[in-house]
Amino acid sequence: MDNKGFTLVELLVVIFMITILSTLVFFDYGSSSKVFELDRTSQKMAQDMRMMQQKALSGIGGGVDTNGYGLYFSVSDNNYLIYENNNNDPRYDTGDSIIETINLSPDVGIENLKRDNISLGNLSISFFPPGPITYIENYFTNTEGSVTLYLVDNASEKRVVKINNSGRIEITRL
């Protein structure tokens, strides 16, 4: 006898397999979207660093008193500042003009700020023309700064945005 259809058992097995696979994808989607948010935040931070480098290199914007551009991070805040440096101090201070405040997602936090593996409460990264010269805090030679980001719901999921005094920016996964 030549049967050209599906049996009820075959149909139920296929429906069961599709249901199981859909359930696995659905429940994993929430955690993977948060990991994507962590990746997006680290990429945005690196992009903002590159943008400030370019502004210092090209002399875009700012007034005649502009000495450079930078980013300011604090472990206690869930944001970072992009600023225009208005004095010769490479660290952010109240005399500098804030260009933008970047708020991090509620799912992402700043775990650690470092200069040469020394933990800090806050970190200033500044770029001064014409090079641009890259300052990590007050240092512009043989130094590296890093910002460690983490997922609030899963602290083992981390990204580190690093920059050295030559201006090289990289993102690593911990």
GROMACS .gro file of N, CA and C in nm:
model
  522
    1MET      N    1   0.084  -0.117   0.000
    1MET     CA    2   0.000   0.000   0.000
    1MET      C    3   0.089   0.124   0.000
    2ASP      N    4   0.060   0.220  -0.085
    2ASP     CA    5   0.142   0.340  -0.101
    2ASP      C    6   0.075   0.457  -0.031
    3ASN      N    7   0.131   0.497   0.087
    3ASN     CA    8   0.075   0.610   0.162
    3ASN      C    9   0.155   0.735   0.130
    4LYS      N   10   0.086   0.841   0.097
    4LYS     CA   11   0.154   0.965   0.060
    4LYS      C   12   0.128   1.076   0.162
    5GLY      N   13   0.104   1.045   0.284
    5GLY     CA   14   0.075   1.145   0.386
    5GLY      C   15   0.159   1.122   0.511
    6PHE      N   16   0.132   1.204   0.610
    6PHE     CA   17   0.200   1.192   0.739
    6PHE      C   18   0.109   1.120   0.837
    7THR      N   19   0.170   1.043   0.922
    7THR     CA   20   0.090   0.982   1.027
    7THR      C   21   0.074   1.082   1.140
    8LEU      N   22  -0.020   1.057   1.226
    8LEU     CA   23  -0.044   1.145   1.339
    8LEU      C   24   0.077   1.150   1.432
    9VAL      N   25   0.145   1.038   1.449
    9VAL     CA   26   0.265   1.033   1.534
    9VAL      C   27   0.376   1.120   1.476
   10GLU      N   28   0.398   1.112   1.345
   10GLU     CA   29   0.502   1.194   1.282
   10GLU      C   30   0.470   1.343   1.297
   11LEU      N   31   0.347   1.378   1.279
   11LEU     CA   32   0.305   1.517   1.293
   11LEU      C   33   0.325   1.567   1.436
   12LEU      N   34   0.289   1.487   1.534
   12LEU     CA   35   0.307   1.525   1.674
   12LEU      C   36   0.454   1.539   1.711
   13VAL      N   37   0.539   1.452   1.659
   13VAL     CA   38   0.684   1.460   1.685
   13VAL      C   39   0.740   1.590   1.630
   14VAL      N   40   0.703   1.628   1.509
   14VAL     CA   41   0.752   1.751   1.448
   14VAL      C   42   0.702   1.873   1.527
   15ILE      N   43   0.577   1.874   1.566
   15ILE     CA   44   0.523   1.986   1.645
   15ILE      C   45   0.595   1.996   1.779
   16PHE      N   46   0.621   1.882   1.843
   16PHE     CA   47   0.693   1.880   1.970
   16PHE      C   48   0.834   1.937   1.954
   17MET      N   49   0.905   1.899   1.849
   17MET     CA   50   1.042   1.949   1.826
   17MET      C   51   1.041   2.100   1.801
   18ILE      N   52   0.948   2.148   1.723
   18ILE     CA   53   0.940   2.292   1.696
   18ILE      C   54   0.909   2.368   1.824
   19THR      N   55   0.821   2.314   1.907
   19THR     CA   56   0.787   2.378   2.034
   19THR      C   57   0.908   2.386   2.126
   20ILE      N   58   0.982   2.278   2.137
   20ILE     CA   59   1.102   2.276   2.223
   20ILE      C   60   1.205   2.377   2.174
   21LEU      N   61   1.234   2.379   2.045
   21LEU     CA   62   1.333   2.474   1.990
   21LEU      C   63   1.287   2.619   2.008
   22SER      N   64   1.160   2.645   1.986
   22SER     CA   65   1.108   2.782   2.004
   22SER      C   66   1.119   2.826   2.148
   23THR      N   67   1.091   2.736   2.240
   23THR     CA   68   1.100   2.769   2.383
   23THR      C   69   1.243   2.801   2.422
   24LEU      N   70   1.338   2.723   2.373
   24LEU     CA   71   1.479   2.749   2.405
   24LEU      C   72   1.524   2.885   2.353
   25VAL      N   73   1.486   2.916   2.231
   25VAL     CA   74   1.523   3.045   2.173
   25VAL      C   75   1.455   3.159   2.248
   26PHE      N   76   1.329   3.144   2.282
   26PHE     CA   77   1.255   3.249   2.352
   26PHE      C   78   1.315   3.280   2.489
   27PHE      N   79   1.347   3.178   2.566
   27PHE     CA   80   1.400   3.201   2.700
   27PHE      C   81   1.543   3.252   2.698
   28ASP      N   82   1.619   3.221   2.595
   28ASP     CA   83   1.756   3.269   2.585
   28ASP      C   84   1.761   3.411   2.529
   29TYR      N   85   1.655   3.456   2.465
   29TYR     CA   86   1.655   3.587   2.402
   29TYR      C   87   1.678   3.699   2.502
   30GLY      N   88   1.617   3.692   2.620
   30GLY     CA   89   1.631   3.798   2.721
   30GLY      C   90   1.775   3.817   2.764
   31SER      N   91   1.846   3.709   2.791
   31SER     CA   92   1.985   3.721   2.835
   31SER      C   93   2.076   3.764   2.721
   32SER      N   94   2.049   3.716   2.600
   32SER     CA   95   2.136   3.755   2.489
   32SER      C   96   2.114   3.901   2.450
   33SER      N   97   1.992   3.953   2.466
   33SER     CA   98   1.970   4.094   2.434
   33SER      C   99   2.045   4.184   2.531
   34LYS      N  100   2.060   4.141   2.657
   34LYS     CA  101   2.137   4.219   2.753
   34LYS      C  102   2.285   4.216   2.719
   35VAL      N  103   2.334   4.102   2.671
   35VAL     CA  104   2.474   4.093   2.628
   35VAL      C  105   2.496   4.185   2.508
   36PHE      N  106   2.399   4.190   2.416
   36PHE     CA  107   2.409   4.283   2.304
   36PHE      C  108   2.412   4.427   2.353
   37GLU      N  109   2.336   4.457   2.458
   37GLU     CA  110   2.337   4.592   2.515
   37GLU      C  111   2.474   4.625   2.573
   38LEU      N  112   2.538   4.529   2.637
   38LEU     CA  113   2.674   4.548   2.690
   38LEU      C  114   2.771   4.573   2.575
   39ASP      N  115   2.761   4.494   2.469
   39ASP     CA  116   2.847   4.513   2.352
   39ASP      C  117   2.822   4.650   2.288
   40ARG      N  118   2.695   4.687   2.275
   40ARG     CA  119   2.662   4.816   2.214
   40ARG      C  120   2.718   4.931   2.297
   41THR      N  121   2.707   4.921   2.429
   41THR     CA  122   2.757   5.027   2.517
   41THR      C  123   2.909   5.040   2.506
   42SER      N  124   2.980   4.928   2.502
   42SER     CA  125   3.126   4.935   2.490
   42SER      C  126   3.167   4.991   2.354
   43GLN      N  127   3.096   4.954   2.248
   43GLN     CA  128   3.126   5.008   2.115
   43GLN      C  129   3.098   5.159   2.109
   44LYS      N  130   2.989   5.202   2.171
   44LYS     CA  131   2.956   5.345   2.173
   44LYS      C  132   3.062   5.424   2.249
   45MET      N  133   3.109   5.369   2.360
   45MET     CA  134   3.213   5.435   2.439
   45MET      C  135   3.342   5.450   2.356
   46ALA      N  136   3.381   5.344   2.288
   46ALA     CA  137   3.501   5.350   2.203
   46ALA      C  138   3.480   5.449   2.089
   47GLN      N  139   3.361   5.451   2.033
   47GLN     CA  140   3.330   5.546   1.925
   47GLN      C  141   3.338   5.690   1.975
   48ASP      N  142   3.289   5.716   2.095
   48ASP     CA  143   3.298   5.851   2.152
   48ASP      C  144   3.444   5.891   2.174
   49MET      N  145   3.528   5.798   2.217
   49MET     CA  146   3.671   5.827   2.233
   49MET      C  147   3.732   5.864   2.098
   50ARG      N  148   3.698   5.789   1.994
   50ARG     CA  149   3.752   5.818   1.860
   50ARG      C  150   3.704   5.953   1.809
   51MET      N  151   3.578   5.986   1.839
   51MET     CA  152   3.523   6.114   1.796
   51MET      C  153   3.598   6.230   1.862
   52MET      N  154   3.630   6.218   1.991
   52MET     CA  155   3.704   6.324   2.060
   52MET      C  156   3.847   6.333   2.006
   53GLN      N  157   3.906   6.220   1.971
   53GLN     CA  158   4.039   6.221   1.908
   53GLN      C  159   4.033   6.301   1.778
   54GLN      N  160   3.932   6.273   1.697
   54GLN     CA  161   3.919   6.342   1.569
   54GLN      C  162   3.896   6.492   1.586
   55LYS      N  163   3.814   6.528   1.684
   55LYS     CA  164   3.791   6.671   1.708
   55LYS      C  165   3.920   6.741   1.746
   56ALA      N  166   4.000   6.678   1.832
   56ALA     CA  167   4.127   6.739   1.873
   56ALA      C  168   4.223   6.746   1.755
   57LEU      N  169   4.221   6.644   1.671
   57LEU     CA  170   4.311   6.640   1.556
   57LEU      C  171   4.274   6.745   1.451
   58SER      N  172   4.145   6.763   1.428
   58SER     CA  173   4.101   6.851   1.321
   58SER      C  174   4.067   6.992   1.366
   59GLY      N  175   4.054   7.013   1.497
   59GLY     CA  176   4.019   7.145   1.547
   59GLY      C  177   3.873   7.179   1.526
   60ILE      N  178   3.786   7.076   1.517
   60ILE     CA  179   3.643   7.098   1.495
   60ILE      C  180   3.580   7.162   1.618
   61GLY      N  181   3.497   7.262   1.595
   61GLY     CA  182   3.416   7.321   1.701
   61GLY      C  183   3.498   7.393   1.805
   62GLY      N  184   3.428   7.438   1.907
   62GLY     CA  185   3.496   7.502   2.019
   62GLY      C  186   3.537   7.644   1.989
   63GLY      N  187   3.573   7.712   2.093
   63GLY     CA  188   3.619   7.850   2.080
   63GLY      C  189   3.769   7.857   2.076
   64VAL      N  190   3.820   7.979   2.082
   64VAL     CA  191   3.965   7.999   2.076
   64VAL      C  192   4.034   7.951   2.203
   65ASP      N  193   3.960   7.939   2.312
   65ASP     CA  194   4.018   7.894   2.437
   65ASP      C  195   4.023   7.742   2.451
   66THR      N  196   3.973   7.670   2.352
   66THR     CA  197   3.968   7.525   2.362
   66THR      C  198   4.108   7.466   2.356
   67ASN      N  199   4.138   7.386   2.455
   67ASN     CA  200   4.267   7.319   2.459
   67ASN      C  201   4.257   7.172   2.424
   68GLY      N  202   4.139   7.122   2.403
   68GLY     CA  203   4.123   6.981   2.371
   68GLY      C  204   3.985   6.931   2.410
   69TYR      N  205   3.971   6.799   2.398
   69TYR     CA  206   3.844   6.733   2.425
   69TYR      C  207   3.870   6.609   2.509
   70GLY      N  208   3.768   6.563   2.578
   70GLY     CA  209   3.789   6.445   2.660
   70GLY      C  210   3.662   6.378   2.705
   71LEU      N  211   3.685   6.270   2.780
   71LEU     CA  212   3.577   6.193   2.841
   71LEU      C  213   3.609   6.177   2.989
   72TYR      N  214   3.505   6.184   3.070
   72TYR     CA  215   3.521   6.171   3.215
   72TYR      C  216   3.429   6.061   3.265
   73PHE      N  217   3.486   5.967   3.339
   73PHE     CA  218   3.413   5.852   3.393
   73PHE      C  219   3.421   5.853   3.544
   74SER      N  220   3.315   5.806   3.608
   74SER     CA  221   3.314   5.789   3.753
   74SER      C  222   3.249   5.655   3.785
   75VAL      N  223   3.309   5.580   3.877
   75VAL     CA  224   3.253   5.450   3.915
   75VAL      C  225   3.116   5.467   3.979
   76SER      N  226   3.094   5.576   4.049
   76SER     CA  227   2.968   5.595   4.122
   76SER      C  228   2.853   5.641   4.033
   77ASP      N  229   2.880   5.683   3.910
   77ASP     CA  230   2.775   5.730   3.820
   77ASP      C  231   2.747   5.625   3.713
   78ASN      N  232   2.625   5.624   3.663
   78ASN     CA  233   2.591   5.534   3.554
   78ASN      C  234   2.587   5.612   3.422
   79ASN      N  235   2.685   5.700   3.407
   79ASN     CA  236   2.698   5.778   3.285
   79ASN      C  237   2.844   5.821   3.271
   80TYR      N  238   2.874   5.885   3.159
   80TYR     CA  239   3.004   5.949   3.142
   80TYR      C  240   2.985   6.080   3.067
   81LEU      N  241   3.081   6.169   3.084
   81LEU     CA  242   3.073   6.302   3.025
   81LEU      C  243   3.168   6.314   2.908
   82ILE      N  244   3.122   6.381   2.804
   82ILE     CA  245   3.208   6.422   2.693
   82ILE      C  246   3.223   6.572   2.711
   83TYR      N  247   3.348   6.618   2.715
   83TYR     CA  248   3.368   6.759   2.749
   83TYR      C  249   3.472   6.825   2.659
   84GLU      N  250   3.463   6.958   2.659
   84GLU     CA  251   3.560   7.043   2.590
   84GLU      C  252   3.650   7.102   2.698
   85ASN      N  253   3.779   7.079   2.685
   85ASN     CA  254   3.874   7.125   2.786
   85ASN      C  255   3.899   7.274   2.767
   86ASN      N  256   3.879   7.353   2.871
   86ASN     CA  257   3.894   7.498   2.861
   86ASN      C  258   4.015   7.553   2.934
   87ASN      N  259   4.101   7.465   2.982
   87ASN     CA  260   4.223   7.510   3.049
   87ASN      C  261   4.335   7.411   3.014
   88ASN      N  262   4.448   7.429   3.069
   88ASN     CA  263   4.561   7.342   3.035
   88ASN      C  264   4.570   7.216   3.120
   89ASP      N  265   4.473   7.196   3.208
   89ASP     CA  266   4.471   7.078   3.293
   89ASP      C  267   4.410   6.962   3.215
   90PRO      N  268   4.483   6.852   3.197
   90PRO     CA  269   4.428   6.741   3.119
   90PRO      C  270   4.315   6.664   3.189
   91ARG      N  271   4.293   6.689   3.316
   91ARG     CA  272   4.185   6.623   3.389
   91ARG      C  273   4.059   6.709   3.381
   92TYR      N  274   3.944   6.643   3.383
   92TYR     CA  275   3.817   6.715   3.382
   92TYR      C  276   3.801   6.793   3.512
   93ASP      N  277   3.754   6.917   3.501
   93ASP     CA  278   3.720   6.996   3.619
   93ASP      C  279   3.600   7.084   3.586
   94THR      N  280   3.550   7.156   3.684
   94THR     CA  281   3.427   7.234   3.667
   94THR      C  282   3.442   7.348   3.567
   95GLY      N  283   3.564   7.387   3.533
   95GLY     CA  284   3.584   7.492   3.434
   95GLY      C  285   3.568   7.444   3.291
   96ASP      N  286   3.559   7.314   3.270
   96ASP     CA  287   3.544   7.258   3.136
   96ASP      C  288   3.397   7.257   3.095
   97SER      N  289   3.372   7.264   2.965
   97SER     CA  290   3.235   7.267   2.912
   97SER      C  291   3.189   7.126   2.878
   98ILE      N  292   3.077   7.087   2.933
   98ILE     CA  293   3.022   6.955   2.903
   98ILE      C  294   2.950   6.962   2.768
   99ILE      N  295   2.994   6.879   2.675
   99ILE     CA  296   2.930   6.871   2.544
   99ILE      C  297   2.808   6.781   2.552
  100GLU      N  298   2.824   6.666   2.619
  100GLU     CA  299   2.714   6.570   2.627
  100GLU      C  300   2.734   6.478   2.747
  101THR      N  301   2.624   6.439   2.807
  101THR     CA  302   2.626   6.337   2.912
  101THR      C  303   2.566   6.211   2.852
  102ILE      N  304   2.644   6.104   2.851
  102ILE     CA  305   2.599   5.976   2.796
  102ILE      C  306   2.553   5.888   2.912
  103ASN      N  307   2.423   5.858   2.915
  103ASN     CA  308   2.368   5.772   3.019
  103ASN      C  309   2.378   5.626   2.975
  104LEU      N  310   2.430   5.543   3.063
  104LEU     CA  311   2.438   5.401   3.034
  104LEU      C  312   2.301   5.336   3.055
  105SER      N  313   2.282   5.224   2.990
  105SER     CA  314   2.160   5.146   3.008
  105SER      C  315   2.149   5.101   3.153
  106PRO      N  316   2.028   5.086   3.206
  106PRO     CA  317   2.013   5.034   3.343
  106PRO      C  318   2.069   4.893   3.359
  107ASP      N  319   2.085   4.821   3.247
  107ASP     CA  320   2.139   4.684   3.251
  107ASP      C  321   2.291   4.681   3.257
  108VAL      N  322   2.357   4.796   3.235
  108VAL     CA  323   2.503   4.802   3.227
  108VAL      C  324   2.556   4.897   3.333
  109GLY      N  325   2.666   4.860   3.396
  109GLY     CA  326   2.728   4.945   3.497
  109GLY      C  327   2.879   4.955   3.477
  110ILE      N  328   2.939   5.057   3.537
  110ILE     CA  329   3.085   5.072   3.535
  110ILE      C  330   3.138   5.002   3.660
  111GLU      N  331   3.216   4.897   3.639
  111GLU     CA  332   3.270   4.821   3.751
  111GLU      C  333   3.401   4.878   3.802
  112ASN      N  334   3.488   4.917   3.707
  112ASN     CA  335   3.622   4.957   3.747
  112ASN      C  336   3.680   5.056   3.648
  113LEU      N  337   3.760   5.148   3.698
  113LEU     CA  338   3.836   5.242   3.617
  113LEU      C  339   3.982   5.226   3.657
  114LYS      N  340   4.070   5.217   3.557
  114LYS     CA  341   4.211   5.196   3.590
  114LYS      C  342   4.301   5.283   3.503
  115ARG      N  343   4.413   5.321   3.562
  115ARG     CA  344   4.526   5.378   3.489
  115ARG      C  345   4.645   5.293   3.526
  116ASP      N  346   4.700   5.225   3.427
  116ASP     CA  347   4.814   5.135   3.449
  116ASP      C  348   4.787   5.037   3.562
  117ASN      N  349   4.672   4.972   3.557
  117ASN     CA  350   4.631   4.870   3.655
  117ASN      C  351   4.615   4.922   3.797
  118ILE      N  352   4.604   5.052   3.813
  118ILE     CA  353   4.575   5.111   3.944
  118ILE      C  354   4.429   5.154   3.941
  119SER      N  355   4.349   5.099   4.032
  119SER     CA  356   4.206   5.133   4.036
  119SER      C  357   4.185   5.277   4.081
  120LEU      N  358   4.092   5.343   4.014
  120LEU     CA  359   4.060   5.483   4.043
  120LEU      C  360   3.910   5.499   4.065
  121GLY      N  361   3.872   5.603   4.135
  121GLY     CA  362   3.731   5.635   4.153
  121GLY      C  363   3.673   5.706   4.032
  122ASN      N  364   3.758   5.784   3.963
  122ASN     CA  365   3.717   5.849   3.839
  122ASN      C  366   3.836   5.854   3.745
  123LEU      N  367   3.807   5.875   3.617
  123LEU     CA  368   3.911   5.870   3.514
  123LEU      C  369   3.883   5.975   3.409
  124SER      N  370   3.985   6.055   3.376
  124SER     CA  371   3.976   6.152   3.267
  124SER      C  372   4.066   6.106   3.153
  125ILE      N  373   4.011   6.108   3.033
  125ILE     CA  374   4.088   6.080   2.913
  125ILE      C  375   4.074   6.202   2.825
  126SER      N  376   4.187   6.267   2.793
  126SER     CA  377   4.183   6.392   2.718
  126SER      C  378   4.269   6.384   2.594
  127PHE      N  379   4.226   6.457   2.491
  127PHE     CA  380   4.298   6.463   2.364
  127PHE      C  381   4.326   6.609   2.333
  128PHE      N  382   4.454   6.641   2.311
  128PHE     CA  383   4.495   6.778   2.284
  128PHE      C  384   4.557   6.787   2.145
  129PRO      N  385   4.525   6.896   2.071
  129PRO     CA  386   4.587   6.915   1.941
  129PRO      C  387   4.735   6.944   1.956
  130PRO      N  388   4.818   6.927   1.857
  130PRO     CA  389   4.780   6.891   1.721
  130PRO      C  390   4.793   6.743   1.690
  131GLY      N  391   4.844   6.663   1.779
  131GLY     CA  392   4.879   6.522   1.754
  131GLY      C  393   4.769   6.428   1.715
  132PRO      N  394   4.666   6.404   1.783
  132PRO     CA  395   4.642   6.460   1.916
  132PRO      C  396   4.723   6.388   2.023
  133ILE      N  397   4.760   6.462   2.125
  133ILE     CA  398   4.828   6.405   2.241
  133ILE      C  399   4.721   6.347   2.332
  134THR      N  400   4.738   6.221   2.370
  134THR     CA  401   4.640   6.153   2.454
  134THR      C  402   4.687   6.151   2.598
  135TYR      N  403   4.607   6.207   2.685
  135TYR     CA  404   4.636   6.206   2.829
  135TYR      C  405   4.542   6.106   2.897
  136ILE      N  406   4.599   6.020   2.979
  136ILE     CA  407   4.523   5.934   3.068
  136ILE      C  408   4.549   5.992   3.207
  137GLU      N  409   4.448   6.058   3.263
  137GLU     CA  410   4.468   6.139   3.383
  137GLU      C  411   4.569   6.248   3.349
  138ASN      N  412   4.680   6.261   3.421
  138ASN     CA  413   4.781   6.364   3.392
  138ASN      C  414   4.899   6.310   3.313
  139TYR      N  415   4.889   6.187   3.263
  139TYR     CA  416   5.004   6.120   3.200
  139TYR      C  417   4.982   6.106   3.050
  140PHE      N  418   5.089   6.133   2.973
  140PHE     CA  419   5.077   6.118   2.828
  140PHE      C  420   5.186   6.028   2.770
  141THR      N  421   5.267   5.965   2.852
  141THR     CA  422   5.367   5.871   2.801
  141THR      C  423   5.357   5.739   2.877
  142ASN      N  424   5.373   5.631   2.803
  142ASN     CA  425   5.378   5.495   2.859
  142ASN      C  426   5.268   5.467   2.961
  143THR      N  427   5.147   5.496   2.923
  143THR     CA  428   5.035   5.472   3.016
  143THR      C  429   4.915   5.417   2.941
  144GLU      N  430   4.826   5.353   3.015
  144GLU     CA  431   4.704   5.296   2.958
  144GLU      C  432   4.589   5.317   3.055
  145GLY      N  433   4.474   5.351   3.001
  145GLY     CA  434   4.354   5.365   3.081
  145GLY      C  435   4.252   5.260   3.039
  146SER      N  436   4.167   5.220   3.133
  146SER     CA  437   4.065   5.121   3.098
  146SER      C  438   3.937   5.146   3.178
  147VAL      N  439   3.826   5.114   3.113
  147VAL     CA  440   3.694   5.122   3.173
  147VAL      C  441   3.634   4.982   3.163
  148THR      N  442   3.602   4.922   3.276
  148THR     CA  443   3.541   4.789   3.277
  148THR      C  444   3.390   4.804   3.296
  149LEU      N  445   3.316   4.753   3.197
  149LEU     CA  446   3.170   4.754   3.201
  149LEU      C  447   3.120   4.614   3.233
  150TYR      N  448   3.007   4.604   3.300
  150TYR     CA  449   2.952   4.472   3.333
  150TYR      C  450   2.800   4.474   3.324
  151LEU      N  451   2.743   4.354   3.311
  151LEU     CA  452   2.598   4.341   3.314
  151LEU      C  453   2.552   4.337   3.459
  152VAL      N  454   2.454   4.418   3.491
  152VAL     CA  455   2.405   4.425   3.628
  152VAL      C  456   2.347   4.290   3.673
  153ASP      N  457   2.275   4.221   3.584
  153ASP     CA  458   2.214   4.092   3.619
  153ASP      C  459   2.311   3.975   3.615
  154ASN      N  460   2.426   3.994   3.549
  154ASN     CA  461   2.524   3.886   3.536
  154ASN      C  462   2.663   3.948   3.539
  155ALA      N  463   2.716   3.970   3.657
  155ALA     CA  464   2.843   4.042   3.674
  155ALA      C  465   2.962   3.970   3.613
  156SER      N  466   2.946   3.843   3.575
  156SER     CA  467   3.057   3.772   3.511
  156SER      C  468   3.070   3.810   3.363
  157GLU      N  469   2.969   3.875   3.308
  157GLU     CA  470   2.973   3.919   3.168
  157GLU      C  471   3.027   4.061   3.165
  158LYS      N  472   3.152   4.078   3.113
  158LYS     CA  473   3.220   4.208   3.119
  158LYS      C  474   3.286   4.242   2.986
  159ARG      N  475   3.303   4.373   2.964
  159ARG     CA  476   3.380   4.425   2.852
  159ARG      C  477   3.473   4.532   2.907
  160VAL      N  478   3.594   4.537   2.853
  160VAL     CA  479   3.692   4.637   2.895
  160VAL      C  480   3.727   4.722   2.774
  161VAL      N  481   3.707   4.853   2.786
  161VAL     CA  482   3.746   4.948   2.682
  161VAL      C  483   3.880   5.006   2.727
  162LYS      N  484   3.985   4.982   2.646
  162LYS     CA  485   4.120   5.027   2.681
  162LYS      C  486   4.167   5.132   2.582
  163ILE      N  487   4.245   5.226   2.632
  163ILE     CA  488   4.310   5.325   2.546
  163ILE      C  489   4.450   5.349   2.601
  164ASN      N  490   4.547   5.358   2.510
  164ASN     CA  491   4.683   5.388   2.556
  164ASN      C  492   4.723   5.528   2.512
  165ASN      N  493   4.841   5.571   2.553
  165ASN     CA  494   4.882   5.709   2.527
  165ASN      C  495   4.906   5.738   2.379
  166SER      N  496   4.920   5.635   2.296
  166SER     CA  497   4.932   5.661   2.153
  166SER      C  498   4.795   5.675   2.088
  167GLY      N  499   4.687   5.656   2.166
  167GLY     CA  500   4.553   5.674   2.115
  167GLY      C  501   4.487   5.546   2.065
  168ARG      N  502   4.553   5.433   2.081
  168ARG     CA  503   4.496   5.305   2.037
  168ARG      C  504   4.384   5.264   2.131
  169ILE      N  505   4.268   5.235   2.073
  169ILE     CA  506   4.150   5.197   2.150
  169ILE      C  507   4.114   5.053   2.115
  170GLU      N  508   4.089   4.972   2.218
  170GLU     CA  509   4.046   4.835   2.193
  170GLU      C  510   3.943   4.793   2.296
  171ILE      N  511   3.861   4.697   2.256
  171ILE     CA  512   3.759   4.641   2.344
  171ILE      C  513   3.790   4.494   2.362
  172THR      N  514   3.795   4.449   2.487
  172THR     CA  515   3.819   4.308   2.515
  172THR      C  516   3.705   4.253   2.599
  173ARG      N  517   3.685   4.125   2.587
  173ARG     CA  518   3.582   4.054   2.664
  173ARG      C  519   3.650   3.979   2.777
  174LEU      N  520   3.598   3.991   2.897
  174LEU     CA  521   3.652   3.916   3.011
  174LEU      C  522   3.570   3.792   3.037
   0.00000   0.00000   0.00000
